């Protein structure tokens, strides 16, 4: 007779867990160079999946042609503008230093009288402007130069690896094309995994995550693109120099949830400084219009993508950006949306409460 095998073999359990952890660690280590592009590719594929299905329908239900069209569209609409934005800013670092140096050398001009009459901020802004102008070019240089040098040095340090950025973006594009081609298989595997973990609620959480990603992509990225393009048109029409560079900066600031108003406001100030009063007033009105668009467009697009509280999505966007960087724009809302929905179901579902009481 065979010896009885103990039901609970603790050493075997411990070594089994250690082996699984080692395998997971090794897999993560091997795939670490691809993780960030894979996350970006997943976000893009989920956000644009309805467009892929529409393209497939209009291309005689050919998935291959649809993938080619969508990949080319992403290359022209997403990858190329981002690369051009980074390259344009890097190429104009010296020009930006020159503009700031010219401003410092000439000193600040008198502030228009109407600025001081603005409600809430006018008096304080006029006092700060007068204090900065009173020191002359030397005083202005002492105050401005350290901050400008730090900002430019930070950007060069963090965005200087243009080649690495381009490689990462191209890898993201390739992985997105693969996900387009095998999207149903990947989605089925993820849904089955979370169904195994949490049953129907686990699978519903995956679907909700996809909706949150699509909502953020529509609300944040599309709004940023519209605002930066309209702001760039205003700069070009009013004759502000470096309109392409400033448009690229506005796009990055809008993605980062800072907005396009700071750049447009500086352009308005420059026009007043150069005595182009009519153009300055026109750009000021245009700044108010463009700066207000996100309050109209973004809520509509976000609510269209996911039936979630707007405050929850915006908190996830800002908090995710602070915690994880640019990728946090998508990760933050997904985490908050899934957590909010699961907690809401747990609180409002009487079956869960009764089961917990019975246990």
Short mmCIF file of C-alpha atoms in Angstrom, two decimals:
data_model
loop_
_atom_site.label_atom_id
_atom_site.label_comp_id
_atom_site.label_asym_id
_atom_site.label_seq_id
_atom_site.Cartn_x
_atom_site.Cartn_y
_atom_site.Cartn_z
CA UNK A 1 0.00 0.00 0.00
CA UNK A 2 1.15 3.49 -0.79
CA UNK A 3 1.85 5.73 2.18
CA UNK A 4 -0.88 8.22 2.95
CA UNK A 5 -0.22 11.63 1.38
CA UNK A 6 -0.93 14.39 3.90
CA UNK A 7 -3.81 16.61 2.93
CA UNK A 8 -1.97 19.79 3.89
CA UNK A 9 1.64 19.59 2.80
CA UNK A 10 2.97 22.94 4.05
CA UNK A 11 6.49 22.74 2.49
CA UNK A 12 5.03 21.85 -0.90
CA UNK A 13 2.60 24.79 -0.63
CA UNK A 14 5.38 27.22 0.34
CA UNK A 15 7.71 26.08 -2.44
CA UNK A 16 4.86 26.21 -4.94
CA UNK A 17 4.09 29.82 -3.99
CA UNK A 18 7.80 30.72 -4.22
CA UNK A 19 8.05 29.12 -7.68
CA UNK A 20 5.02 31.08 -8.90
CA UNK A 21 6.45 34.34 -7.51
CA UNK A 22 9.79 33.67 -9.20
CA UNK A 23 8.05 33.00 -12.52
CA UNK A 24 6.00 36.19 -12.22
CA UNK A 25 9.07 38.24 -11.27
CA UNK A 26 11.10 36.84 -14.18
CA UNK A 27 8.23 37.47 -16.60
CA UNK A 28 7.85 41.05 -15.37
CA UNK A 29 11.60 41.61 -15.70
CA UNK A 30 11.67 40.27 -19.27
CA UNK A 31 8.62 42.28 -20.35
CA UNK A 32 9.53 45.50 -18.49
CA UNK A 33 10.83 47.31 -21.64
CA UNK A 34 7.45 46.71 -23.29
CA UNK A 35 5.16 47.47 -20.35
CA UNK A 36 4.74 51.22 -20.86
CA UNK A 37 4.18 50.96 -24.66
CA UNK A 38 1.79 48.07 -23.98
CA UNK A 39 -0.21 50.15 -21.50
CA UNK A 40 -0.38 53.04 -23.98
CA UNK A 41 -1.33 50.66 -26.80
CA UNK A 42 -4.09 49.16 -24.66
CA UNK A 43 -5.48 52.60 -23.83
CA UNK A 44 -5.43 53.65 -27.49
CA UNK A 45 -6.95 50.40 -28.74
CA UNK A 46 -9.77 50.50 -26.20
CA UNK A 47 -10.50 54.17 -26.84
CA UNK A 48 -10.59 53.82 -30.64
CA UNK A 49 -12.16 50.36 -30.90
CA UNK A 50 -15.57 51.67 -32.11
CA UNK A 51 -13.74 53.51 -34.91
CA UNK A 52 -12.01 50.27 -35.91
CA UNK A 53 -15.34 48.46 -36.11
CA UNK A 54 -16.79 51.29 -38.20
CA UNK A 55 -13.82 51.18 -40.57
CA UNK A 56 -14.14 47.40 -40.86
CA UNK A 57 -17.82 47.73 -41.73
CA UNK A 58 -17.11 50.22 -44.51
CA UNK A 59 -14.19 48.18 -45.90
CA UNK A 60 -16.22 45.09 -46.79
CA UNK A 61 -15.67 43.58 -43.33
CA UNK A 62 -11.94 43.23 -43.91
CA UNK A 63 -10.14 43.41 -40.55
CA UNK A 64 -6.73 43.63 -42.27
CA UNK A 65 -7.67 46.74 -44.26
CA UNK A 66 -9.32 48.26 -41.19
CA UNK A 67 -6.18 47.72 -39.12
CA UNK A 68 -4.03 49.32 -41.82
CA UNK A 69 -6.33 52.34 -42.08
CA UNK A 70 -6.54 52.83 -38.31
CA UNK A 71 -2.78 52.43 -37.86
CA UNK A 72 -2.10 55.02 -40.57
CA UNK A 73 -4.68 57.36 -39.02
CA UNK A 74 -3.08 57.02 -35.58
CA UNK A 75 0.32 57.69 -37.08
CA UNK A 76 -0.89 60.94 -38.66
CA UNK A 77 -3.25 62.13 -35.93
CA UNK A 78 -1.55 61.06 -32.69
CA UNK A 79 2.07 60.00 -33.11
CA UNK A 80 3.20 62.65 -35.61
CA UNK A 81 1.72 65.64 -33.69
CA UNK A 82 3.29 64.47 -30.41
CA UNK A 83 6.69 63.96 -32.00
CA UNK A 84 6.48 67.31 -33.79
CA UNK A 85 5.44 69.03 -30.56
CA UNK A 86 8.44 67.69 -28.64
CA UNK A 87 10.87 68.31 -31.51
CA UNK A 88 9.54 71.84 -32.10
CA UNK A 89 9.97 72.79 -28.45
CA UNK A 90 13.47 71.33 -28.30
CA UNK A 91 14.53 73.08 -31.49
CA UNK A 92 13.33 76.43 -30.15
CA UNK A 93 14.92 76.30 -26.71
CA UNK A 94 17.56 78.85 -27.79
CA UNK A 95 14.90 81.06 -29.39
CA UNK A 96 12.87 80.99 -26.18
CA UNK A 97 15.95 82.02 -24.22
CA UNK A 98 16.46 84.86 -26.72
CA UNK A 99 12.90 86.13 -26.34
CA UNK A 100 13.17 86.08 -22.57
CA UNK A 101 16.58 87.77 -22.73
CA UNK A 102 15.15 90.53 -24.93
CA UNK A 103 12.29 91.07 -22.49
CA UNK A 104 14.72 91.25 -19.58
CA UNK A 105 17.04 93.65 -21.44
CA UNK A 106 14.25 96.07 -22.39
CA UNK A 107 12.41 95.88 -19.09
CA UNK A 108 8.68 95.75 -18.58
CA UNK A 109 6.50 98.34 -20.33
CA UNK A 110 3.76 100.22 -18.47
CA UNK A 111 0.73 98.08 -17.76
CA UNK A 112 -2.50 99.16 -19.51
CA UNK A 113 -4.71 101.14 -17.13
CA UNK A 114 -7.72 98.85 -17.58
CA UNK A 115 -5.87 95.89 -16.02
CA UNK A 116 -5.90 97.51 -12.60
CA UNK A 117 -9.69 97.89 -12.74
CA UNK A 118 -10.32 94.18 -13.23
CA UNK A 119 -12.33 92.63 -10.38
CA UNK A 120 -10.58 90.50 -7.75
CA UNK A 121 -7.17 90.22 -9.43
CA UNK A 122 -6.67 93.59 -11.15
CA UNK A 123 -5.29 95.58 -8.21
CA UNK A 124 -2.94 92.80 -7.10
CA UNK A 125 -1.70 92.18 -10.65
CA UNK A 126 -1.02 95.89 -11.18
CA UNK A 127 0.94 96.08 -7.90
CA UNK A 128 3.07 93.04 -8.79
CA UNK A 129 3.73 94.44 -12.29
CA UNK A 130 4.74 97.84 -10.88
CA UNK A 131 7.07 96.20 -8.37
CA UNK A 132 8.74 94.11 -11.07
CA UNK A 133 9.09 97.09 -13.44
CA UNK A 134 10.50 99.37 -10.72
CA UNK A 135 13.70 97.37 -10.45
CA UNK A 136 14.56 97.97 -14.10
CA UNK A 137 16.19 95.37 -16.38
CA UNK A 138 18.72 94.32 -13.72
CA UNK A 139 16.07 93.66 -11.09
CA UNK A 140 13.85 91.84 -13.58
CA UNK A 141 16.77 89.67 -14.70
CA UNK A 142 17.58 88.71 -11.12
CA UNK A 143 13.99 87.61 -10.52
CA UNK A 144 13.20 85.90 -13.82
CA UNK A 145 16.44 84.28 -14.95
CA UNK A 146 16.73 81.58 -12.24
CA UNK A 147 13.20 80.31 -12.83
CA UNK A 148 13.50 80.37 -16.62
CA UNK A 149 16.79 78.49 -16.58
CA UNK A 150 15.36 75.85 -14.25
CA UNK A 151 12.27 75.33 -16.42
CA UNK A 152 14.23 75.07 -19.66
CA UNK A 153 16.85 72.80 -18.10
CA UNK A 154 14.12 70.54 -16.71
CA UNK A 155 12.46 70.23 -20.11
CA UNK A 156 15.73 69.51 -21.91
CA UNK A 157 16.64 66.89 -19.32
CA UNK A 158 13.28 65.12 -19.45
CA UNK A 159 12.50 65.48 -23.14
CA UNK A 160 16.01 65.46 -24.54
CA UNK A 161 15.93 61.81 -25.55
CA UNK A 162 13.89 62.45 -28.68
CA UNK A 163 15.13 59.24 -30.26
CA UNK A 164 13.93 57.18 -27.28
CA UNK A 165 10.57 58.95 -27.36
CA UNK A 166 10.14 58.17 -31.06
CA UNK A 167 11.09 54.51 -30.51
CA UNK A 168 8.57 54.23 -27.67
CA UNK A 169 5.84 55.80 -29.81
CA UNK A 170 6.57 53.52 -32.77
CA UNK A 171 6.54 50.49 -30.47
CA UNK A 172 3.21 51.69 -29.10
CA UNK A 173 1.88 51.97 -32.65
CA UNK A 174 3.01 48.41 -33.50
CA UNK A 175 1.44 46.97 -30.34
CA UNK A 176 -1.76 48.90 -31.05
CA UNK A 177 -1.94 47.34 -34.51
CA UNK A 178 -1.49 43.88 -32.95
CA UNK A 179 -4.28 44.58 -30.47
CA UNK A 180 -6.50 45.76 -33.31
CA UNK A 181 -5.92 42.48 -35.12
CA UNK A 182 -6.36 40.26 -32.04
CA UNK A 183 -8.59 42.48 -29.92
CA UNK A 184 -11.48 40.07 -29.43
CA UNK A 185 -9.16 37.29 -28.27
CA UNK A 186 -7.35 39.57 -25.81
CA UNK A 187 -10.61 41.02 -24.48
CA UNK A 188 -12.11 37.54 -24.01
CA UNK A 189 -9.05 36.38 -22.07
CA UNK A 190 -9.15 39.43 -19.77
CA UNK A 191 -12.88 39.06 -19.16
CA UNK A 192 -12.52 35.37 -18.38
CA UNK A 193 -9.67 36.10 -15.94
CA UNK A 194 -11.66 38.70 -14.02
CA UNK A 195 -14.79 36.55 -14.17
CA UNK A 196 -12.74 33.85 -12.49
CA UNK A 197 -11.68 36.34 -9.80
CA UNK A 198 -14.98 38.15 -9.14
CA UNK A 199 -17.73 36.46 -11.11
CA UNK A 200 -20.12 38.69 -13.00
CA UNK A 201 -19.01 41.77 -11.07
CA UNK A 202 -15.40 41.17 -12.04
CA UNK A 203 -16.36 40.97 -15.70
CA UNK A 204 -18.51 44.11 -15.34
CA UNK A 205 -15.52 45.91 -13.84
CA UNK A 206 -13.50 45.18 -17.00
CA UNK A 207 -16.27 46.58 -19.19
CA UNK A 208 -16.50 49.67 -16.98
CA UNK A 209 -12.73 50.17 -17.21
CA UNK A 210 -12.97 50.16 -21.00
CA UNK A 211 -15.75 52.76 -20.91
CA UNK A 212 -13.73 54.97 -18.54
CA UNK A 213 -10.69 54.81 -20.83
CA UNK A 214 -12.81 55.75 -23.83
CA UNK A 215 -14.45 58.59 -21.92
CA UNK A 216 -11.12 60.08 -20.83
CA UNK A 217 -9.65 59.74 -24.32
CA UNK A 218 -12.62 61.54 -25.82
CA UNK A 219 -12.92 64.15 -23.12
CA UNK A 220 -9.28 65.00 -22.47
CA UNK A 221 -7.37 64.36 -25.70
CA UNK A 222 -10.01 65.60 -28.15
CA UNK A 223 -10.69 68.71 -26.08
CA UNK A 224 -6.95 69.46 -25.85
CA UNK A 225 -6.56 69.04 -29.60
CA UNK A 226 -9.50 71.35 -30.38
CA UNK A 227 -8.40 74.04 -27.93
CA UNK A 228 -4.76 74.05 -29.04
CA UNK A 229 -5.68 74.21 -32.72
CA UNK A 230 -8.13 77.08 -32.18
CA UNK A 231 -5.60 78.86 -29.97
CA UNK A 232 -2.91 78.38 -32.62
CA UNK A 233 -5.21 79.88 -35.26
CA UNK A 234 -5.74 82.91 -33.04
CA UNK A 235 -1.98 83.35 -32.58
CA UNK A 236 -1.35 83.02 -36.32
CA UNK A 237 -4.09 85.49 -37.30
CA UNK A 238 -2.94 88.12 -34.80
CA UNK A 239 0.68 87.82 -35.92
CA UNK A 240 2.23 86.47 -32.71
CA UNK A 241 5.69 85.04 -33.55
CA UNK A 242 6.35 81.34 -33.01
CA UNK A 243 2.72 80.32 -33.43
CA UNK A 244 3.64 76.69 -34.22
CA UNK A 245 5.83 76.42 -31.12
CA UNK A 246 3.21 78.01 -28.91
CA UNK A 247 0.53 75.69 -30.34
CA UNK A 248 2.66 72.67 -29.44
CA UNK A 249 3.12 74.02 -25.91
CA UNK A 250 -0.62 74.65 -25.60
CA UNK A 251 -1.38 71.08 -26.67
CA UNK A 252 0.97 69.63 -24.05
CA UNK A 253 -0.38 71.97 -21.36
CA UNK A 254 -3.97 71.08 -22.25
CA UNK A 255 -3.16 67.36 -22.04
CA UNK A 256 -1.60 68.02 -18.62
CA UNK A 257 -4.83 69.79 -17.54
CA UNK A 258 -3.12 73.18 -17.18
CA UNK A 259 -4.93 74.56 -20.19
CA UNK A 260 -4.18 76.89 -23.08
CA UNK A 261 -5.00 80.14 -21.27
CA UNK A 262 -1.48 80.80 -19.84
CA UNK A 263 0.09 80.80 -23.31
CA UNK A 264 -2.69 82.89 -24.85
CA UNK A 265 -2.60 85.34 -21.95
CA UNK A 266 1.14 85.87 -22.44
CA UNK A 267 0.51 86.43 -26.16
CA UNK A 268 -2.15 89.03 -25.32
CA UNK A 269 0.31 90.79 -23.02
CA UNK A 270 2.96 90.76 -25.75
CA UNK A 271 0.56 92.35 -28.23
CA UNK A 272 -0.33 95.10 -25.76
CA UNK A 273 3.38 95.60 -25.09
CA UNK A 274 4.05 96.05 -28.81
CA UNK A 275 1.16 98.55 -29.06
CA UNK A 276 -0.97 96.27 -31.29
CA UNK A 277 -4.01 97.21 -29.26
CA UNK A 278 -6.75 96.06 -31.67
CA UNK A 279 -5.12 92.68 -32.24
CA UNK A 280 -4.57 92.34 -28.48
CA UNK A 281 -8.24 92.97 -27.74
CA UNK A 282 -9.27 90.52 -30.48
CA UNK A 283 -6.96 87.82 -29.09
CA UNK A 284 -8.21 88.53 -25.57
CA UNK A 285 -11.79 87.88 -26.65
CA UNK A 286 -10.64 84.76 -28.53
CA UNK A 287 -8.77 83.60 -25.39
CA UNK A 288 -11.93 83.82 -23.31
CA UNK A 289 -13.86 81.80 -25.89
CA UNK A 290 -11.20 79.12 -26.41
CA UNK A 291 -10.41 78.87 -22.70
CA UNK A 292 -14.09 78.24 -21.92
CA UNK A 293 -14.54 75.46 -24.47
CA UNK A 294 -13.28 72.74 -22.13
CA UNK A 295 -16.15 73.50 -19.75
CA UNK A 296 -18.58 72.68 -22.56
CA UNK A 297 -16.91 70.06 -24.75
CA UNK A 298 -15.19 67.92 -22.12
CA UNK A 299 -18.27 67.11 -19.96
CA UNK A 300 -20.29 66.21 -23.05
CA UNK A 301 -17.61 63.86 -24.39
CA UNK A 302 -16.93 62.26 -21.00
CA UNK A 303 -20.60 61.66 -20.26
CA UNK A 304 -21.02 60.23 -23.73
CA UNK A 305 -18.24 57.71 -23.10
CA UNK A 306 -19.19 56.58 -19.58
CA UNK A 307 -22.16 57.16 -17.27
CA UNK A 308 -20.02 58.25 -14.32
CA UNK A 309 -19.91 61.41 -12.17
CA UNK A 310 -17.90 64.08 -13.95
CA UNK A 311 -16.18 65.07 -10.70
CA UNK A 312 -14.98 61.48 -10.27
CA UNK A 313 -13.45 61.42 -13.74
CA UNK A 314 -11.76 64.80 -13.33
CA UNK A 315 -10.39 63.83 -9.91
CA UNK A 316 -8.99 60.66 -11.45
CA UNK A 317 -7.42 62.61 -14.31
CA UNK A 318 -5.70 65.18 -12.09
CA UNK A 319 -4.76 62.74 -9.32
CA UNK A 320 -3.49 60.17 -11.80
CA UNK A 321 -1.42 62.81 -13.56
CA UNK A 322 0.23 63.84 -10.28
CA UNK A 323 0.79 60.23 -9.13
CA UNK A 324 1.82 58.46 -12.35
CA UNK A 325 2.63 61.15 -14.91
CA UNK A 326 0.98 61.32 -18.33
CA UNK A 327 -0.14 57.68 -18.26
CA UNK A 328 -2.02 58.53 -15.07
CA UNK A 329 -4.48 60.53 -17.17
CA UNK A 330 -6.02 57.16 -18.07
CA UNK A 331 -5.01 54.98 -15.12
CA UNK A 332 -6.44 57.37 -12.48
CA UNK A 333 -10.01 57.56 -13.84
CA UNK A 334 -10.08 53.79 -14.46
CA UNK A 335 -9.08 52.99 -10.87
CA UNK A 336 -11.55 55.47 -9.37
CA UNK A 337 -14.36 54.42 -11.70
CA UNK A 338 -13.99 50.71 -10.93
CA UNK A 339 -13.60 51.35 -7.18
CA UNK A 340 -16.62 53.66 -7.13
CA UNK A 341 -18.82 51.18 -8.98
CA UNK A 342 -17.80 48.18 -6.86
CA UNK A 343 -18.34 50.07 -3.58
CA UNK A 344 -21.67 51.40 -4.83
CA UNK A 345 -22.84 47.89 -5.76
CA UNK A 346 -21.69 46.52 -2.42
CA UNK A 347 -23.52 49.24 -0.46
CA UNK A 348 -26.77 49.22 -2.43
CA UNK A 349 -27.09 45.47 -3.17
CA UNK A 350 -29.13 43.81 -0.40
CA UNK A 351 -28.05 40.31 -1.43
CA UNK A 352 -24.44 41.11 -0.60
CA UNK A 353 -25.43 42.52 2.82
CA UNK A 354 -27.55 39.48 3.65
CA UNK A 355 -24.78 37.09 2.58
CA UNK A 356 -22.26 38.94 4.72
CA UNK A 357 -24.65 38.79 7.73
CA UNK A 358 -25.25 35.09 7.25
CA UNK A 359 -21.53 34.39 7.20
#
